[in-house]
Structures are given as structure tokens and as C-alpha cells.
Amino acid sequence: MSHFTEEMLDEHLADKHYSHRMGWLRAAVLGANDGIISVVSILVGVIAAGTDKDHIILVGTAALVAGALSMAAGEYVSVSSQSDTEKADLEIERQALEDDWETEHAELAMIYQQRGVSPETADQVAKELMEHDALGAHAKDELGLSEIHTARPLQAAFASAASFVSGAGIPVILVSILPMQNLGYIVAASSLVLLALLGAIAAKTGGANMMKGGVRMLVWGALAMALTTYVGLMFGAG
């Protein structure tokens, strides 16, 4: 007889699959990626324009703070909208269960039949699941909602802001401690290395190809920095 408990099953699925990481991983990668690319692009642009070091540091710090707040606010609003939609759908389903239990039961059974379950088994499964947790069963199998994918606005906002600061903070620190000679090249090169590493790590965490993830980050980062460097040179102080 198996002694495989529900807790053991949850742990097994968490170790084997990657979908439970999607919420925080997306926000964290987006934040760090945007932090590095946006702040470094601004920095290499103002460096190329011939700006003095104090102003470069000021611009970098301002970009870091503004970017972190913008990422947090944008992520919070976006995920909150998703959460509001989920709650609205659940309320509609809750009301439908109160108004017409039998129709909802038939609807759930039909979903299982469409997945290949026999009519008799589908009817029995729907009955037992609804007796246990009717709203939960319909939320998962009809609406496609689950605990893993539930929107968490605060978690997403904090992850985005924190990862943005961690990404943007490194080039700002480099600008502060390094001499002006070849500063733009050093900051750009080190940031491209960081982007490639970030892409590879994010890909590994999500179960994807590390090389593909690293190259993708590298290409987009290089493109952004090249364009802002060109703008800096076009409108340079010299």
C-alpha cells in the first residue's frame, strides 16, 4: 500500500516541474534585464556625449530610482488587473453554482469527457469533486485557475523593483569607482556579460536552453547600448 501523501506529492511536483516558478521568475528576470539595459544604455549615452563624471553618476542614480519605482508600479497595476479579473470570474462561478448546481455539474462532467474520460466516470468524478470543493473544481478545470498561477501583485511588484535595483546598481557602482578613461567601454562590456549570465541563469531556472537565453539577452542589450551611444555622439557636448 502506498504511503504517498499530499504533502509528498506537492514536493515531488515542485522538484520536477518549473511552472510554479513562472510568477516570480518572470518579474525578477524582467526587472533585472530592464535595470541593466535601460540604465547602462543611458549611462553609455551620456558618457558618449562627453558629460562629466558627477553628472553621469547623477543620471545613473536617477535612472535607477525612477526605473525601480516604475517597474514596481507597472507590475503591481498589471498583476492587480489580472487578480481582479480572476476574482470576478470566481464570483460569476460562485453565483452560477448557487443558481443551478445541476447544470454546473453537467458542465464539469462534460469537460472531463472532452479529455477522454468515459461519461459514467466523468459524472462520478464531477460529483465527488463538487462535493469536496465545487468552486475549486470549476476554477481549476473550467476557468484554468490554480494556486500556482494565481496573481500576486505585491510579490510581483517587489520582485520587479528588487531585481531592477540589483541589475542597475552594478553599472552605477562601476561608474562611481572607475576612472573616466574608457569608462563607456568597460561599463558596456561588463553589463553585456551580466546580461548573458542573467539570460543563461533564467533559462536554466525555467528549464530552457541556457545558451539560447544568454544570447537573446546579449543581442538585445548590445542593440540598446549601440543606439543610445549613437544618440550621445550625435548630441555630444564636444
mmCIF file of N, CA, C and O in Angstrom, residues 91-169:
data_model
loop_
_atom_site.group_PDB
_atom_site.id
_atom_site.type_symbol
_atom_site.label_atom_id
_atom_site.label_comp_id
_atom_site.label_asym_id
_atom_site.label_seq_id
_atom_site.Cartn_x
_atom_site.Cartn_y
_atom_site.Cartn_z
ATOM 1 N N GLU A 91 -16.398 34.938 -8.815
ATOM 2 C CA GLU A 91 -17.694 35.378 -8.290
ATOM 3 C C GLU A 91 -18.820 34.948 -9.224
ATOM 4 O O GLU A 91 -19.901 34.529 -8.768
ATOM 5 N N ILE A 92 -18.583 35.045 -10.530
ATOM 6 C CA ILE A 92 -19.578 34.590 -11.507
ATOM 7 C C ILE A 92 -19.827 33.094 -11.335
ATOM 8 O O ILE A 92 -20.972 32.619 -11.355
ATOM 9 N N GLU A 93 -18.748 32.351 -11.157
ATOM 10 C CA GLU A 93 -18.875 30.901 -10.995
ATOM 11 C C GLU A 93 -19.572 30.544 -9.680
ATOM 12 O O GLU A 93 -20.380 29.614 -9.622
ATOM 13 N N ARG A 94 -19.268 31.285 -8.632
ATOM 14 C CA ARG A 94 -19.913 31.042 -7.336
ATOM 15 C C ARG A 94 -21.427 31.259 -7.432
ATOM 16 O O ARG A 94 -22.225 30.474 -6.903
ATOM 17 N N GLN A 95 -21.811 32.318 -8.133
ATOM 18 C CA GLN A 95 -23.224 32.610 -8.301
ATOM 19 C C GLN A 95 -23.903 31.540 -9.155
ATOM 20 O O GLN A 95 -25.044 31.124 -8.874
ATOM 21 N N ALA A 96 -23.204 31.073 -10.182
ATOM 22 C CA ALA A 96 -23.766 30.030 -11.039
ATOM 23 C C ALA A 96 -23.989 28.739 -10.264
ATOM 24 O O ALA A 96 -24.990 28.041 -10.473
ATOM 25 N N LEU A 97 -23.103 28.430 -9.353
ATOM 26 C CA LEU A 97 -23.253 27.233 -8.522
ATOM 27 C C LEU A 97 -24.457 27.350 -7.593
ATOM 28 O O LEU A 97 -25.168 26.370 -7.341
ATOM 29 N N GLU A 98 -24.679 28.551 -7.095
ATOM 30 C CA GLU A 98 -25.830 28.769 -6.218
ATOM 31 C C GLU A 98 -27.144 28.697 -7.002
ATOM 32 O O GLU A 98 -28.147 28.179 -6.510
ATOM 33 N N ASP A 99 -27.120 29.193 -8.237
ATOM 34 C CA ASP A 99 -28.352 29.270 -9.021
ATOM 35 C C ASP A 99 -28.728 27.952 -9.689
ATOM 36 O O ASP A 99 -29.914 27.621 -9.794
ATOM 37 N N ASP A 100 -27.747 27.193 -10.162
ATOM 38 C CA ASP A 100 -28.060 25.990 -10.947
ATOM 39 C C ASP A 100 -26.948 24.956 -10.775
ATOM 40 O O ASP A 100 -26.076 24.796 -11.632
ATOM 41 N N TRP A 101 -27.006 24.253 -9.675
ATOM 42 C CA TRP A 101 -25.986 23.269 -9.330
ATOM 43 C C TRP A 101 -25.907 22.151 -10.376
ATOM 44 O O TRP A 101 -24.819 21.734 -10.777
ATOM 45 N N GLU A 102 -27.052 21.683 -10.837
ATOM 46 C CA GLU A 102 -27.083 20.556 -11.760
ATOM 47 C C GLU A 102 -26.437 20.893 -13.101
ATOM 48 O O GLU A 102 -25.720 20.076 -13.688
ATOM 49 N N THR A 103 -26.708 22.090 -13.606
ATOM 50 C CA THR A 103 -26.102 22.499 -14.871
ATOM 51 C C THR A 103 -24.584 22.601 -14.742
ATOM 52 O O THR A 103 -23.840 22.197 -15.638
ATOM 53 N N GLU A 104 -24.133 23.135 -13.611
ATOM 54 C CA GLU A 104 -22.701 23.259 -13.378
ATOM 55 C C GLU A 104 -22.042 21.888 -13.258
ATOM 56 O O GLU A 104 -20.917 21.681 -13.704
ATOM 57 N N HIS A 105 -22.780 20.959 -12.634
ATOM 58 C CA HIS A 105 -22.277 19.592 -12.535
ATOM 59 C C HIS A 105 -22.139 18.965 -13.922
ATOM 60 O O HIS A 105 -21.124 18.340 -14.256
ATOM 61 N N ALA A 106 -23.156 19.140 -14.749
ATOM 62 C CA ALA A 106 -23.125 18.599 -16.114
ATOM 63 C C ALA A 106 -22.001 19.245 -16.929
ATOM 64 O O ALA A 106 -21.340 18.581 -17.737
ATOM 65 N N GLU A 107 -21.791 20.532 -16.711
ATOM 66 C CA GLU A 107 -20.745 21.255 -17.428
ATOM 67 C C GLU A 107 -19.369 20.701 -17.065
ATOM 68 O O GLU A 107 -18.510 20.484 -17.937
ATOM 69 N N LEU A 108 -19.138 20.452 -15.775
ATOM 70 C CA LEU A 108 -17.856 19.920 -15.323
ATOM 71 C C LEU A 108 -17.648 18.497 -15.847
ATOM 72 O O LEU A 108 -16.551 18.146 -16.294
ATOM 73 N N ALA A 109 -18.701 17.697 -15.819
ATOM 74 C CA ALA A 109 -18.609 16.331 -16.335
ATOM 75 C C ALA A 109 -18.282 16.333 -17.828
ATOM 76 O O ALA A 109 -17.491 15.506 -18.307
ATOM 77 N N MET A 110 -18.863 17.264 -18.566
ATOM 78 C CA MET A 110 -18.590 17.362 -19.995
ATOM 79 C C MET A 110 -17.119 17.715 -20.268
ATOM 80 O O MET A 110 -16.512 17.220 -21.226
ATOM 81 N N ILE A 111 -16.550 18.557 -19.411
ATOM 82 C CA ILE A 111 -15.134 18.917 -19.550
ATOM 83 C C ILE A 111 -14.264 17.672 -19.446
ATOM 84 O O ILE A 111 -13.329 17.474 -20.228
ATOM 85 N N TYR A 112 -14.584 16.805 -18.476
ATOM 86 C CA TYR A 112 -13.806 15.585 -18.296
ATOM 87 C C TYR A 112 -14.020 14.614 -19.463
ATOM 88 O O TYR A 112 -13.096 13.915 -19.870
ATOM 89 N N GLN A 113 -15.233 14.577 -19.988
ATOM 90 C CA GLN A 113 -15.497 13.725 -21.140
ATOM 91 C C GLN A 113 -14.672 14.169 -22.351
ATOM 92 O O GLN A 113 -14.156 13.345 -23.112
ATOM 93 N N GLN A 114 -14.549 15.475 -22.523
ATOM 94 C CA GLN A 114 -13.774 16.005 -23.650
ATOM 95 C C GLN A 114 -12.288 15.681 -23.515
ATOM 96 O O GLN A 114 -11.546 15.716 -24.493
ATOM 97 N N ARG A 115 -11.860 15.363 -22.303
ATOM 98 C CA ARG A 115 -10.468 14.984 -22.070
ATOM 99 C C ARG A 115 -10.259 13.478 -22.224
ATOM 100 O O ARG A 115 -9.157 12.976 -22.016
ATOM 101 N N GLY A 116 -11.309 12.760 -22.553
ATOM 102 C CA GLY A 116 -11.184 11.340 -22.807
ATOM 103 C C GLY A 116 -11.735 10.424 -21.737
ATOM 104 O O GLY A 116 -11.601 9.204 -21.833
ATOM 105 N N VAL A 117 -12.381 10.987 -20.695
ATOM 106 C CA VAL A 117 -12.960 10.178 -19.624
ATOM 107 C C VAL A 117 -14.342 9.686 -20.064
ATOM 108 O O VAL A 117 -15.092 10.417 -20.721
ATOM 109 N N SER A 118 -14.678 8.475 -19.686
ATOM 110 C CA SER A 118 -15.991 7.932 -20.053
ATOM 111 C C SER A 118 -17.098 8.722 -19.379
ATOM 112 O O SER A 118 -16.883 9.306 -18.304
ATOM 113 N N PRO A 119 -18.291 8.786 -19.967
ATOM 114 C CA PRO A 119 -19.397 9.564 -19.384
ATOM 115 C C PRO A 119 -19.709 9.185 -17.934
ATOM 116 O O PRO A 119 -19.936 10.062 -17.100
ATOM 117 N N GLU A 120 -19.707 7.896 -17.641
ATOM 118 C CA GLU A 120 -20.030 7.459 -16.283
ATOM 119 C C GLU A 120 -18.961 7.921 -15.287
ATOM 120 O O GLU A 120 -19.277 8.433 -14.215
ATOM 121 N N THR A 121 -17.697 7.736 -15.663
ATOM 122 C CA THR A 121 -16.604 8.152 -14.780
ATOM 123 C C THR A 121 -16.560 9.668 -14.633
ATOM 124 O O THR A 121 -16.353 10.200 -13.542
ATOM 125 N N ALA A 122 -16.776 10.369 -15.748
ATOM 126 C CA ALA A 122 -16.765 11.830 -15.711
ATOM 127 C C ALA A 122 -17.848 12.356 -14.778
ATOM 128 O O ALA A 122 -17.626 13.299 -14.007
ATOM 129 N N ASP A 123 -19.028 11.764 -14.848
ATOM 130 C CA ASP A 123 -20.139 12.179 -13.990
ATOM 131 C C ASP A 123 -19.804 11.934 -12.523
ATOM 132 O O ASP A 123 -20.075 12.781 -11.668
ATOM 133 N N GLN A 124 -19.182 10.790 -12.228
ATOM 134 C CA GLN A 124 -18.834 10.466 -10.848
ATOM 135 C C GLN A 124 -17.726 11.367 -10.319
ATOM 136 O O GLN A 124 -17.774 11.843 -9.177
ATOM 137 N N VAL A 125 -16.711 11.610 -11.155
ATOM 138 C CA VAL A 125 -15.615 12.491 -10.744
ATOM 139 C C VAL A 125 -16.127 13.902 -10.473
ATOM 140 O O VAL A 125 -15.775 14.537 -9.472
ATOM 141 N N ALA A 126 -16.968 14.415 -11.376
ATOM 142 C CA ALA A 126 -17.530 15.754 -11.203
ATOM 143 C C ALA A 126 -18.345 15.832 -9.909
ATOM 144 O O ALA A 126 -18.260 16.817 -9.162
ATOM 145 N N LYS A 127 -19.117 14.788 -9.630
ATOM 146 C CA LYS A 127 -19.940 14.756 -8.425
ATOM 147 C C LYS A 127 -19.076 14.794 -7.170
ATOM 148 O O LYS A 127 -19.325 15.581 -6.247
ATOM 149 N N GLU A 128 -18.045 13.953 -7.125
ATOM 150 C CA GLU A 128 -17.201 13.882 -5.938
ATOM 151 C C GLU A 128 -16.375 15.159 -5.737
ATOM 152 O O GLU A 128 -16.203 15.632 -4.615
ATOM 153 N N LEU A 129 -15.862 15.702 -6.824
ATOM 154 C CA LEU A 129 -15.078 16.938 -6.713
ATOM 155 C C LEU A 129 -15.945 18.107 -6.253
ATOM 156 O O LEU A 129 -15.506 18.942 -5.449
ATOM 157 N N MET A 130 -17.158 18.191 -6.747
ATOM 158 C CA MET A 130 -18.044 19.285 -6.359
ATOM 159 C C MET A 130 -18.511 19.131 -4.915
ATOM 160 O O MET A 130 -18.733 20.122 -4.217
ATOM 161 N N GLU A 131 -18.648 17.892 -4.452
ATOM 162 C CA GLU A 131 -18.995 17.680 -3.047
ATOM 163 C C GLU A 131 -17.841 18.102 -2.141
ATOM 164 O O GLU A 131 -18.053 18.591 -1.027
ATOM 165 N N HIS A 132 -16.619 17.933 -2.642
ATOM 166 C CA HIS A 132 -15.439 18.305 -1.856
ATOM 167 C C HIS A 132 -15.169 19.801 -1.903
ATOM 168 O O HIS A 132 -14.978 20.449 -0.874
ATOM 169 N N ASP A 133 -15.151 20.363 -3.116
ATOM 170 C CA ASP A 133 -14.887 21.802 -3.299
ATOM 171 C C ASP A 133 -15.381 22.198 -4.685
ATOM 172 O O ASP A 133 -14.622 22.173 -5.658
ATOM 173 N N ALA A 134 -16.641 22.568 -4.765
ATOM 174 C CA ALA A 134 -17.262 22.856 -6.056
ATOM 175 C C ALA A 134 -16.594 24.032 -6.755
ATOM 176 O O ALA A 134 -16.262 23.959 -7.943
ATOM 177 N N LEU A 135 -16.385 25.122 -6.033
ATOM 178 C CA LEU A 135 -15.796 26.309 -6.651
ATOM 179 C C LEU A 135 -14.365 26.025 -7.086
ATOM 180 O O LEU A 135 -13.942 26.440 -8.172
ATOM 181 N N GLY A 136 -13.618 25.311 -6.254
ATOM 182 C CA GLY A 136 -12.238 24.989 -6.598
ATOM 183 C C GLY A 136 -12.154 24.127 -7.835
ATOM 184 O O GLY A 136 -11.280 24.318 -8.694
ATOM 185 N N ALA A 137 -13.064 23.160 -7.957
ATOM 186 C CA ALA A 137 -13.065 22.286 -9.124
ATOM 187 C C ALA A 137 -13.349 23.056 -10.396
ATOM 188 O O ALA A 137 -12.692 22.859 -11.430
ATOM 189 N N HIS A 138 -14.334 23.955 -10.342
ATOM 190 C CA HIS A 138 -14.678 24.743 -11.532
ATOM 191 C C HIS A 138 -13.599 25.780 -11.832
ATOM 192 O O HIS A 138 -13.321 26.071 -13.005
ATOM 193 N N ALA A 139 -12.991 26.331 -10.792
ATOM 194 C CA ALA A 139 -11.922 27.307 -11.005
ATOM 195 C C ALA A 139 -10.753 26.669 -11.743
ATOM 196 O O ALA A 139 -10.189 27.253 -12.680
ATOM 197 N N LYS A 140 -10.407 25.464 -11.357
ATOM 198 C CA LYS A 140 -9.254 24.795 -11.962
ATOM 199 C C LYS A 140 -9.559 24.240 -13.336
ATOM 200 O O LYS A 140 -8.804 24.451 -14.295
ATOM 201 N N ASP A 141 -10.672 23.508 -13.462
ATOM 202 C CA ASP A 141 -10.924 22.772 -14.701
ATOM 203 C C ASP A 141 -11.746 23.533 -15.729
ATOM 204 O O ASP A 141 -11.664 23.247 -16.920
ATOM 205 N N GLU A 142 -12.536 24.507 -15.292
ATOM 206 C CA GLU A 142 -13.321 25.303 -16.241
ATOM 207 C C GLU A 142 -12.633 26.628 -16.570
ATOM 208 O O GLU A 142 -12.546 27.033 -17.728
ATOM 209 N N LEU A 143 -12.125 27.305 -15.524
ATOM 210 C CA LEU A 143 -11.524 28.618 -15.726
ATOM 211 C C LEU A 143 -10.013 28.554 -15.916
ATOM 212 O O LEU A 143 -9.403 29.544 -16.345
ATOM 213 N N GLY A 144 -9.408 27.434 -15.556
ATOM 214 C CA GLY A 144 -7.959 27.300 -15.717
ATOM 215 C C GLY A 144 -7.165 28.011 -14.654
ATOM 216 O O GLY A 144 -5.988 28.349 -14.856
ATOM 217 N N LEU A 145 -7.767 28.253 -13.488
ATOM 218 C CA LEU A 145 -7.083 28.940 -12.392
ATOM 219 C C LEU A 145 -6.583 27.917 -11.388
ATOM 220 O O LEU A 145 -7.242 26.932 -11.107
ATOM 221 N N SER A 146 -5.389 28.171 -10.844
ATOM 222 C CA SER A 146 -4.848 27.301 -9.811
ATOM 223 C C SER A 146 -3.995 28.123 -8.874
ATOM 224 O O SER A 146 -3.649 29.275 -9.164
ATOM 225 N N GLU A 147 -3.600 27.523 -7.764
ATOM 226 C CA GLU A 147 -2.791 28.223 -6.772
ATOM 227 C C GLU A 147 -1.444 28.628 -7.344
ATOM 228 O O GLU A 147 -0.905 29.678 -7.028
ATOM 229 N N ILE A 148 -0.894 27.795 -8.237
ATOM 230 C CA ILE A 148 0.419 28.074 -8.819
ATOM 231 C C ILE A 148 0.400 29.351 -9.642
ATOM 232 O O ILE A 148 1.308 30.175 -9.584
ATOM 233 N N HIS A 149 -0.686 29.539 -10.409
ATOM 234 C CA HIS A 149 -0.734 30.665 -11.340
ATOM 235 C C HIS A 149 -1.525 31.852 -10.816
ATOM 236 O O HIS A 149 -1.741 32.819 -11.545
ATOM 237 N N THR A 150 -1.971 31.799 -9.569
ATOM 238 C CA THR A 150 -2.748 32.894 -9.019
ATOM 239 C C THR A 150 -1.938 34.185 -9.000
ATOM 240 O O THR A 150 -0.767 34.191 -8.606
ATOM 241 N N ALA A 151 -2.555 35.272 -9.434
ATOM 242 C CA ALA A 151 -1.865 36.560 -9.485
ATOM 243 C C ALA A 151 -1.563 37.070 -8.083
ATOM 244 O O ALA A 151 -2.429 37.077 -7.203
ATOM 245 N N ARG A 152 -0.316 37.507 -7.859
ATOM 246 C CA ARG A 152 0.110 38.055 -6.578
ATOM 247 C C ARG A 152 0.763 39.413 -6.826
ATOM 248 O O ARG A 152 1.972 39.477 -7.078
ATOM 249 N N PRO A 153 0.002 40.487 -6.776
ATOM 250 C CA PRO A 153 0.520 41.815 -7.146
ATOM 251 C C PRO A 153 1.719 42.271 -6.329
ATOM 252 O O PRO A 153 2.708 42.757 -6.896
ATOM 253 N N LEU A 154 1.659 42.134 -5.004
ATOM 254 C CA LEU A 154 2.757 42.605 -4.160
ATOM 255 C C LEU A 154 4.032 41.810 -4.405
ATOM 256 O O LEU A 154 5.135 42.378 -4.446
ATOM 257 N N GLN A 155 3.896 40.522 -4.561
ATOM 258 C CA GLN A 155 5.059 39.680 -4.833
ATOM 259 C C GLN A 155 5.717 40.097 -6.147
ATOM 260 O O GLN A 155 6.937 40.237 -6.226
ATOM 261 N N ALA A 156 4.906 40.309 -7.165
ATOM 262 C CA ALA A 156 5.435 40.689 -8.475
ATOM 263 C C ALA A 156 6.081 42.076 -8.428
ATOM 264 O O ALA A 156 7.142 42.300 -9.015
ATOM 265 N N ALA A 157 5.441 43.019 -7.728
ATOM 266 C CA ALA A 157 5.977 44.385 -7.639
ATOM 267 C C ALA A 157 7.314 44.400 -6.903
ATOM 268 O O ALA A 157 8.280 45.036 -7.349
ATOM 269 N N PHE A 158 7.388 43.681 -5.784
ATOM 270 C CA PHE A 158 8.635 43.655 -5.005
ATOM 271 C C PHE A 158 9.744 42.976 -5.795
ATOM 272 O O PHE A 158 10.881 43.451 -5.822
ATOM 273 N N ALA A 159 9.420 41.875 -6.445
ATOM 274 C CA ALA A 159 10.428 41.151 -7.232
ATOM 275 C C ALA A 159 10.957 42.018 -8.362
ATOM 276 O O ALA A 159 12.165 42.041 -8.633
ATOM 277 N N SER A 160 10.077 42.758 -9.023
ATOM 278 C CA SER A 160 10.498 43.614 -10.132
ATOM 279 C C SER A 160 11.400 44.746 -9.655
ATOM 280 O O SER A 160 12.452 45.008 -10.250
ATOM 281 N N ALA A 161 10.982 45.417 -8.572
ATOM 282 C CA ALA A 161 11.777 46.539 -8.056
ATOM 283 C C ALA A 161 13.130 46.069 -7.547
ATOM 284 O O ALA A 161 14.173 46.673 -7.842
ATOM 285 N N ALA A 162 13.124 44.992 -6.769
ATOM 286 C CA ALA A 162 14.373 44.491 -6.194
ATOM 287 C C ALA A 162 15.331 44.022 -7.281
ATOM 288 O O ALA A 162 16.548 44.303 -7.232
ATOM 289 N N SER A 163 14.818 43.318 -8.273
ATOM 290 C CA SER A 163 15.679 42.822 -9.338
ATOM 291 C C SER A 163 16.175 43.960 -10.233
ATOM 292 O O SER A 163 17.302 43.920 -10.727
ATOM 293 N N PHE A 164 15.329 44.994 -10.425
ATOM 294 C CA PHE A 164 15.768 46.162 -11.200
ATOM 295 C C PHE A 164 16.960 46.828 -10.506
ATOM 296 O O PHE A 164 17.961 47.157 -11.143
ATOM 297 N N VAL A 165 16.839 47.023 -9.201
ATOM 298 C CA VAL A 165 17.927 47.659 -8.439
ATOM 299 C C VAL A 165 19.187 46.801 -8.481
ATOM 300 O O VAL A 165 20.302 47.321 -8.643
ATOM 301 N N SER A 166 19.030 45.488 -8.336
ATOM 302 C CA SER A 166 20.203 44.611 -8.363
ATOM 303 C C SER A 166 20.888 44.641 -9.719
ATOM 304 O O SER A 166 22.122 44.554 -9.806
ATOM 305 N N GLY A 167 20.100 44.767 -10.780
ATOM 306 C CA GLY A 167 20.693 44.844 -12.109
ATOM 307 C C GLY A 167 21.300 46.201 -12.401
ATOM 308 O O GLY A 167 22.434 46.308 -12.874
ATOM 309 N N ALA A 168 20.564 47.263 -12.083
ATOM 310 C CA ALA A 168 21.023 48.618 -12.401
ATOM 311 C C ALA A 168 22.107 49.103 -11.451
ATOM 312 O O ALA A 168 22.901 49.984 -11.809
ATOM 313 N N GLY A 169 22.139 48.553 -10.247
ATOM 314 C CA GLY A 169 23.100 49.033 -9.251
ATOM 315 C C GLY A 169 24.541 48.770 -9.634
ATOM 316 O O GLY A 169 25.435 49.569 -9.324
#
